[in-house]
Amino acid sequence: MPVVSGSIDSDLAENLANNLGWEHHRLIARRFPDSEAYVRVPSKSIEAVRSETVVVVATTFPDEGIVEALLMLEAIRDVRSGNLQNLEGSGPDKLDDVGPGIFLAIPYFGYSRQDKRFQQGEVISAALIVRLLARHIDGLIVLDIHAPSVLDDFEKPLEFVSAMPEIATHLKSTINPDFILSPDKGAIDRASEVANLIDCKFSYLEKTRIDAHTIEHKPKDLDVDGSIVAIVDDMISTGGTICKASQALLNQGAKEVHAACTHGLFTGGAITRLDEHVNGVHATDSVSRNPRALVSAAPALARGVKNLSKRLNL
Ligand code: R5P
């Protein structure tokens, strides 16, 4: 099967293709001078895109990713349906419709945190993004999505995958932590999975978010005196959650504190802030070009693609 990408997650898509032993095809994806996106399936990839099920690697972060994802999916849908008519007159105008067979692999599902209507009149952004993508695809693989419930109404084949096994292996071989901390209740499942895989102690904090930049943790006694601790979360954005949790750990005698996550967004000076509060930051490459991408997200996505293919007998 071909793995296809645009301009954003090309390296990750290539790694995914290598992991699966498949071909990687890069679509032509660029911007017009006014910043609008342009996408084209190059002639050399048309046969591959039509021959088998296609795995499209695309992200919904940053916003440009959403438009690029939609354009890529539409371009591939056109090519697969045999609609090749073009003003240049190159190639055949029309071929057979090869039918469904577009899987979308989303390394980081942007907008997943606006998964509820917290205030009257708000848009549930995550649900809108799901609806936009759903009409173009026949299957979905999504990595460490913040709230899986946003896909409750998604009616097509779906695989949730997690990079926690790879994060555990990486942490074990680099810092060998004695203790894993979940910085809030929402990350308990993911962080405890890492603790189980490493076979070390685990606890969690209770967090209240005051606003995008301010959070509070309920005080808690943690058995971390002299320990190397890794705080494990699904994502790091401003770094506020990690910095607060790290302070609590250091106050209670932790020897080293590290931060680990799948999605390294690192917004608004997060790296500088984190460097002042923790000994190391370990993220995957689910968000492209993040400066702490030390773990590949490709094996996790490959598991999802394989599971989906198996379920559908492909
Ligand atoms: C929220 O529940 C998430 O799991 C993360 O804890 C949060 O998004 C991290 O954001 P920040 O780095 O801005 O504190």
Short mmCIF file of C-alpha atoms and ligand atoms in Angstrom, two decimals:
data_model
loop_
_atom_site.label_atom_id
_atom_site.label_comp_id
_atom_site.label_asym_id
_atom_site.label_seq_id
_atom_site.Cartn_x
_atom_site.Cartn_y
_atom_site.Cartn_z
CA MET A 1 0.00 0.00 0.00
CA PRO A 2 1.25 3.52 -0.59
CA VAL A 3 1.76 5.93 2.31
CA VAL A 4 1.05 9.47 1.15
CA SER A 5 1.88 12.80 2.74
CA GLY A 6 1.88 16.50 1.95
CA SER A 7 4.19 19.21 3.20
CA ILE A 8 3.76 18.78 6.96
CA ASP A 9 4.46 15.23 8.19
CA SER A 10 6.61 14.01 5.36
CA ASP A 11 9.48 12.60 7.45
CA LEU A 12 7.09 10.77 9.75
CA ALA A 13 5.18 9.41 6.73
CA GLU A 14 8.43 8.17 5.23
CA ASN A 15 9.30 6.44 8.51
CA LEU A 16 5.84 4.92 8.63
CA ALA A 17 6.25 3.60 5.09
CA ASN A 18 9.67 2.13 6.02
CA ASN A 19 8.16 0.57 9.11
CA LEU A 20 5.46 -1.10 7.04
CA GLY A 21 7.78 -1.93 4.14
CA TRP A 22 5.60 0.14 1.79
CA GLU A 23 6.24 2.98 -0.66
CA HIS A 24 6.10 6.63 0.41
CA HIS A 25 4.60 9.09 -2.07
CA ARG A 26 4.88 12.79 -1.41
CA LEU A 27 2.12 14.87 -2.94
CA ILE A 28 2.92 18.28 -4.38
CA ALA A 29 1.76 20.55 -1.58
CA ARG A 30 2.68 24.20 -1.50
CA ARG A 31 1.28 27.68 -0.91
CA PHE A 32 0.21 30.38 -3.33
CA PRO A 33 1.69 33.84 -2.65
CA ASP A 34 -1.47 34.80 -0.72
CA SER A 35 -0.89 31.75 1.53
CA GLU A 36 -3.71 29.60 0.14
CA ALA A 37 -2.80 25.92 -0.17
CA TYR A 38 -2.27 23.97 -3.39
CA VAL A 39 -2.18 20.17 -3.63
CA ARG A 40 -1.62 17.82 -6.58
CA VAL A 41 -1.11 14.09 -6.90
CA PRO A 42 1.97 13.92 -9.15
CA SER A 43 1.58 11.88 -12.35
CA LYS A 44 4.13 9.33 -11.14
CA SER A 45 1.96 8.56 -8.07
CA ILE A 46 -1.42 8.25 -9.81
CA GLU A 47 -1.14 4.53 -10.47
CA ALA A 48 0.01 3.77 -6.90
CA VAL A 49 -2.79 5.83 -5.38
CA ARG A 50 -5.35 3.91 -7.48
CA SER A 51 -3.84 0.46 -7.12
CA GLU A 52 -4.42 -0.29 -3.44
CA THR A 53 -5.69 1.17 -0.20
CA VAL A 54 -3.86 4.42 0.49
CA VAL A 55 -2.70 5.62 3.89
CA VAL A 56 -2.69 9.42 4.03
CA VAL A 57 -0.63 10.92 6.84
CA ALA A 58 -2.02 14.34 7.71
CA THR A 59 -2.49 16.47 10.78
CA THR A 60 -5.06 18.97 12.00
CA PHE A 61 -2.41 21.18 13.61
CA PRO A 62 -1.56 23.91 12.96
CA ASP A 63 -4.65 25.25 11.14
CA GLU A 64 -2.84 25.02 7.77
CA GLY A 65 -2.78 21.28 8.35
CA ILE A 66 -6.57 21.06 8.24
CA VAL A 67 -6.81 22.70 4.83
CA GLU A 68 -3.92 20.65 3.48
CA ALA A 69 -5.49 17.44 4.83
CA LEU A 70 -8.84 18.21 3.18
CA LEU A 71 -7.21 19.10 -0.14
CA MET A 72 -5.05 15.95 -0.11
CA LEU A 73 -8.05 13.74 0.66
CA GLU A 74 -10.15 15.38 -2.07
CA ALA A 75 -7.31 15.06 -4.62
CA ILE A 76 -6.86 11.38 -3.78
CA ARG A 77 -10.62 10.77 -3.87
CA ASP A 78 -10.77 12.34 -7.38
CA VAL A 79 -7.85 10.26 -8.63
CA ARG A 80 -9.32 7.05 -7.19
CA SER A 81 -12.72 7.79 -8.69
CA GLY A 82 -11.01 8.20 -12.07
CA ASN A 83 -11.83 11.86 -12.45
CA LEU A 84 -8.62 13.08 -14.10
CA GLN A 85 -9.96 15.71 -16.48
CA ASN A 86 -7.58 18.70 -16.68
CA LEU A 87 -7.15 21.85 -18.77
CA GLU A 88 -3.65 20.86 -19.91
CA GLY A 89 -5.17 17.76 -21.43
CA SER A 90 -2.51 15.46 -19.98
CA GLY A 91 -3.31 11.77 -19.53
CA PRO A 92 -6.74 10.20 -19.82
CA ASP A 93 -9.75 12.27 -18.74
CA LYS A 94 -11.54 9.40 -17.13
CA LEU A 95 -10.60 6.03 -15.65
CA ASP A 96 -12.59 3.43 -13.72
CA ASP A 97 -13.63 4.24 -10.19
CA VAL A 98 -11.45 2.02 -7.98
CA GLY A 99 -13.81 2.46 -5.03
CA PRO A 100 -13.23 3.14 -1.37
CA GLY A 101 -9.80 2.68 0.20
CA ILE A 102 -8.54 5.86 1.84
CA PHE A 103 -7.19 5.55 5.39
CA LEU A 104 -6.21 8.69 7.23
CA ALA A 105 -3.46 8.45 9.87
CA ILE A 106 -3.46 11.48 12.15
CA PRO A 107 -0.31 11.82 14.25
CA TYR A 108 -1.68 14.76 16.25
CA PHE A 109 -5.38 15.54 16.29
CA GLY A 110 -5.45 19.32 16.73
CA TYR A 111 -8.62 20.79 18.29
CA SER A 112 -9.17 17.62 20.33
CA ARG A 113 -9.18 19.61 23.57
CA GLN A 114 -12.32 21.58 22.63
CA ASP A 115 -14.31 18.36 22.98
CA LYS A 116 -17.23 19.80 24.98
CA ARG A 117 -19.33 22.93 25.06
CA PHE A 118 -17.81 24.43 28.19
CA GLN A 119 -19.77 27.69 27.78
CA GLN A 120 -23.05 28.51 26.09
CA GLY A 121 -22.63 29.26 22.39
CA GLU A 122 -19.25 27.57 21.97
CA VAL A 123 -18.49 25.38 18.98
CA ILE A 124 -17.41 21.82 19.79
CA SER A 125 -14.41 22.16 17.51
CA ALA A 126 -13.25 18.55 17.78
CA ALA A 127 -16.62 17.27 16.55
CA LEU A 128 -16.58 19.66 13.59
CA ILE A 129 -13.09 18.53 12.54
CA VAL A 130 -14.18 14.89 12.75
CA ARG A 131 -17.23 15.63 10.57
CA LEU A 132 -15.11 17.48 7.98
CA LEU A 133 -12.64 14.62 7.65
CA ALA A 134 -15.14 11.77 7.88
CA ARG A 135 -16.80 12.39 4.54
CA HIS A 136 -13.48 11.94 2.71
CA ILE A 137 -12.15 8.75 4.32
CA ASP A 138 -12.85 5.05 4.72
CA GLY A 139 -10.84 4.43 7.89
CA LEU A 140 -9.03 6.40 10.56
CA ILE A 141 -5.96 5.83 12.70
CA VAL A 142 -5.35 8.39 15.40
CA LEU A 143 -2.43 8.63 17.79
CA ASP A 144 -2.90 9.43 21.49
CA ILE A 145 -5.96 11.59 20.97
CA HIS A 146 -6.70 13.75 24.00
CA ALA A 147 -10.30 12.60 24.42
CA PRO A 148 -11.25 9.48 22.41
CA SER A 149 -14.92 10.29 23.06
CA VAL A 150 -14.81 12.96 20.33
CA LEU A 151 -14.92 10.05 17.89
CA ASP A 152 -17.92 8.35 19.51
CA ASP A 153 -20.14 9.21 16.54
CA PHE A 154 -17.55 8.30 13.90
CA GLU A 155 -19.10 5.42 12.02
CA LYS A 156 -16.18 4.19 9.92
CA PRO A 157 -13.40 1.76 10.92
CA LEU A 158 -11.24 3.39 13.57
CA GLU A 159 -8.02 2.54 15.41
CA PHE A 160 -6.74 4.41 18.44
CA VAL A 161 -3.03 3.93 18.88
CA SER A 162 -0.58 5.08 21.50
CA ALA A 163 3.13 5.89 21.54
CA MET A 164 3.38 5.08 25.25
CA PRO A 165 5.22 1.76 24.61
CA GLU A 166 7.90 3.62 22.62
CA ILE A 167 8.05 6.41 25.21
CA ALA A 168 8.52 3.79 27.97
CA THR A 169 11.37 2.12 26.06
CA HIS A 170 13.01 5.48 25.43
CA LEU A 171 12.73 6.63 29.07
CA LYS A 172 14.01 3.30 30.38
CA SER A 173 17.09 3.40 28.15
CA THR A 174 17.92 7.08 28.66
CA ILE A 175 16.98 8.17 32.18
CA ASN A 176 15.77 4.92 33.79
CA PRO A 177 13.12 6.55 35.99
CA ASP A 178 12.19 5.31 39.47
CA PHE A 179 8.81 7.02 39.44
CA ILE A 180 6.22 8.04 36.83
CA LEU A 181 3.78 10.85 37.57
CA SER A 182 0.59 11.70 35.76
CA PRO A 183 0.10 15.47 36.05
CA ASP A 184 -3.69 15.16 36.02
CA LYS A 185 -6.41 12.54 36.13
CA GLY A 186 -6.82 12.65 32.34
CA ALA A 187 -3.33 11.23 31.77
CA ILE A 188 -3.58 8.40 34.33
CA ASP A 189 -4.16 5.61 31.79
CA ARG A 190 -1.28 6.67 29.58
CA ALA A 191 1.20 7.42 32.37
CA SER A 192 0.38 4.26 34.33
CA GLU A 193 0.94 2.22 31.16
CA VAL A 194 4.46 3.68 31.00
CA ALA A 195 5.02 2.93 34.72
CA ASN A 196 3.86 -0.68 34.21
CA LEU A 197 6.12 -1.17 31.20
CA ILE A 198 9.13 0.26 33.04
CA ASP A 199 8.03 -1.49 36.24
CA CYS A 200 8.38 1.51 38.52
CA LYS A 201 6.29 3.47 41.03
CA PHE A 202 3.37 5.59 39.87
CA SER A 203 1.12 8.34 41.16
CA TYR A 204 -1.00 11.18 39.83
CA LEU A 205 -1.93 14.75 40.67
CA GLU A 206 -5.30 16.44 40.57
CA LYS A 207 -5.22 19.53 38.40
CA THR A 208 -7.56 22.48 38.03
CA ARG A 209 -7.11 24.68 34.99
CA ILE A 210 -7.82 28.33 35.84
CA ASP A 211 -7.09 29.58 32.29
CA ALA A 212 -4.90 28.63 29.30
CA HIS A 213 -1.78 29.77 31.17
CA THR A 214 -2.67 29.05 34.80
CA ILE A 215 -3.18 25.72 36.49
CA GLU A 216 -3.28 24.53 40.10
CA HIS A 217 -2.47 21.13 41.56
CA LYS A 218 -4.06 19.81 44.74
CA PRO A 219 -1.20 19.22 47.22
CA LYS A 220 -0.29 15.54 47.59
CA ASP A 221 2.46 13.59 49.36
CA LEU A 222 4.56 11.76 46.77
CA ASP A 223 7.16 9.13 47.59
CA VAL A 224 9.87 10.69 45.39
CA ASP A 225 12.72 11.56 47.75
CA GLY A 226 16.02 10.97 45.84
CA SER A 227 14.13 9.64 42.80
CA ILE A 228 14.39 10.21 39.08
CA VAL A 229 10.83 11.09 38.07
CA ALA A 230 9.25 11.32 34.62
CA ILE A 231 6.00 13.24 34.26
CA VAL A 232 4.05 11.65 31.40
CA ASP A 233 1.23 13.44 29.56
CA ASP A 234 -0.46 13.23 26.18
CA MET A 235 0.72 16.70 25.19
CA ILE A 236 2.74 19.67 26.34
CA SER A 237 1.53 23.03 25.13
CA THR A 238 2.57 26.04 27.24
CA GLY A 239 4.43 23.75 29.65
CA GLY A 240 2.43 25.15 32.58
CA THR A 241 1.13 21.76 33.69
CA ILE A 242 4.60 20.19 33.69
CA CYS A 243 6.34 23.13 35.39
CA LYS A 244 3.79 23.15 38.24
CA ALA A 245 4.05 19.38 38.70
CA SER A 246 7.84 19.54 38.60
CA GLN A 247 7.86 22.15 41.36
CA ALA A 248 5.79 19.84 43.57
CA LEU A 249 8.19 16.96 42.89
CA LEU A 250 11.36 18.96 43.54
CA ASN A 251 9.85 20.36 46.77
CA GLN A 252 9.36 16.76 47.88
CA GLY A 253 12.99 15.78 47.22
CA ALA A 254 13.00 14.40 43.66
CA LYS A 255 16.59 14.16 42.37
CA GLU A 256 15.73 14.67 38.69
CA VAL A 257 12.48 15.52 36.93
CA HIS A 258 11.85 14.81 33.25
CA ALA A 259 8.83 15.55 31.09
CA ALA A 260 7.58 13.13 28.46
CA CYS A 261 4.67 13.37 26.07
CA THR A 262 3.43 12.20 22.71
CA HIS A 263 2.58 15.62 21.30
CA GLY A 264 5.18 18.36 21.76
CA LEU A 265 3.35 21.55 20.81
CA PHE A 266 5.68 23.76 22.86
CA THR A 267 3.84 27.03 22.38
CA GLY A 268 4.85 30.53 23.46
CA GLY A 269 8.29 30.01 25.00
CA ALA A 270 7.44 26.60 26.47
CA ILE A 271 10.90 25.17 25.81
CA THR A 272 12.64 27.98 27.73
CA ARG A 273 10.15 27.63 30.58
CA LEU A 274 10.54 23.85 30.66
CA ASP A 275 14.33 24.04 30.57
CA GLU A 276 14.16 26.09 33.77
CA HIS A 277 11.98 23.50 35.54
CA VAL A 278 12.95 20.02 34.33
CA ASN A 279 16.13 18.10 33.54
CA GLY A 280 14.90 16.86 30.17
CA VAL A 281 11.96 16.96 27.76
CA HIS A 282 11.13 13.88 25.66
CA ALA A 283 8.48 14.03 22.93
CA THR A 284 7.60 12.10 19.80
CA ASP A 285 7.66 13.54 16.29
CA SER A 286 3.83 13.56 16.06
CA VAL A 287 4.06 17.34 15.81
CA SER A 288 6.57 18.01 13.06
CA ARG A 289 9.66 20.12 13.64
CA ASN A 290 9.31 20.10 17.42
CA PRO A 291 12.72 20.55 19.00
CA ARG A 292 12.37 17.65 21.47
CA ALA A 293 11.27 14.91 19.06
CA LEU A 294 13.32 12.07 20.51
CA VAL A 295 10.88 9.21 19.90
CA SER A 296 9.41 8.15 16.56
CA ALA A 297 5.63 7.98 16.30
CA ALA A 298 5.93 5.73 13.24
CA PRO A 299 5.82 2.33 15.03
CA ALA A 300 2.59 3.28 16.82
CA LEU A 301 0.95 4.47 13.60
CA ALA A 302 2.17 1.31 11.87
CA ARG A 303 0.41 -0.79 14.53
CA GLY A 304 -2.80 1.10 13.78
CA VAL A 305 -2.50 0.64 10.01
CA LYS A 306 -1.79 -3.08 10.44
CA ASN A 307 -4.71 -3.58 12.85
CA LEU A 308 -7.11 -1.74 10.57
CA SER A 309 -5.93 -3.67 7.49
CA LYS A 310 -6.33 -6.96 9.40
CA ARG A 311 -9.81 -6.10 10.60
CA LEU A 312 -10.84 -5.26 7.03
CA ASN A 313 -9.06 -8.30 5.54
CA LEU A 314 -6.82 -6.17 3.32
C1 R5P B 1 -4.77 18.53 29.32
O1 R5P B 1 -5.53 17.91 30.05
C2 R5P B 1 -3.61 17.88 28.62
O2 R5P B 1 -3.53 16.52 28.89
C3 R5P B 1 -2.30 18.55 28.99
O3 R5P B 1 -2.05 18.35 30.36
C4 R5P B 1 -2.34 20.02 28.71
O4 R5P B 1 -2.92 20.27 27.48
C5 R5P B 1 -0.95 20.61 28.76
O5 R5P B 1 -1.06 21.97 28.50
P1 R5P B 1 0.02 22.98 29.05
O6 R5P B 1 1.37 22.48 28.65
O7 R5P B 1 -0.35 24.29 28.41
O8 R5P B 1 -0.16 23.04 30.54
#
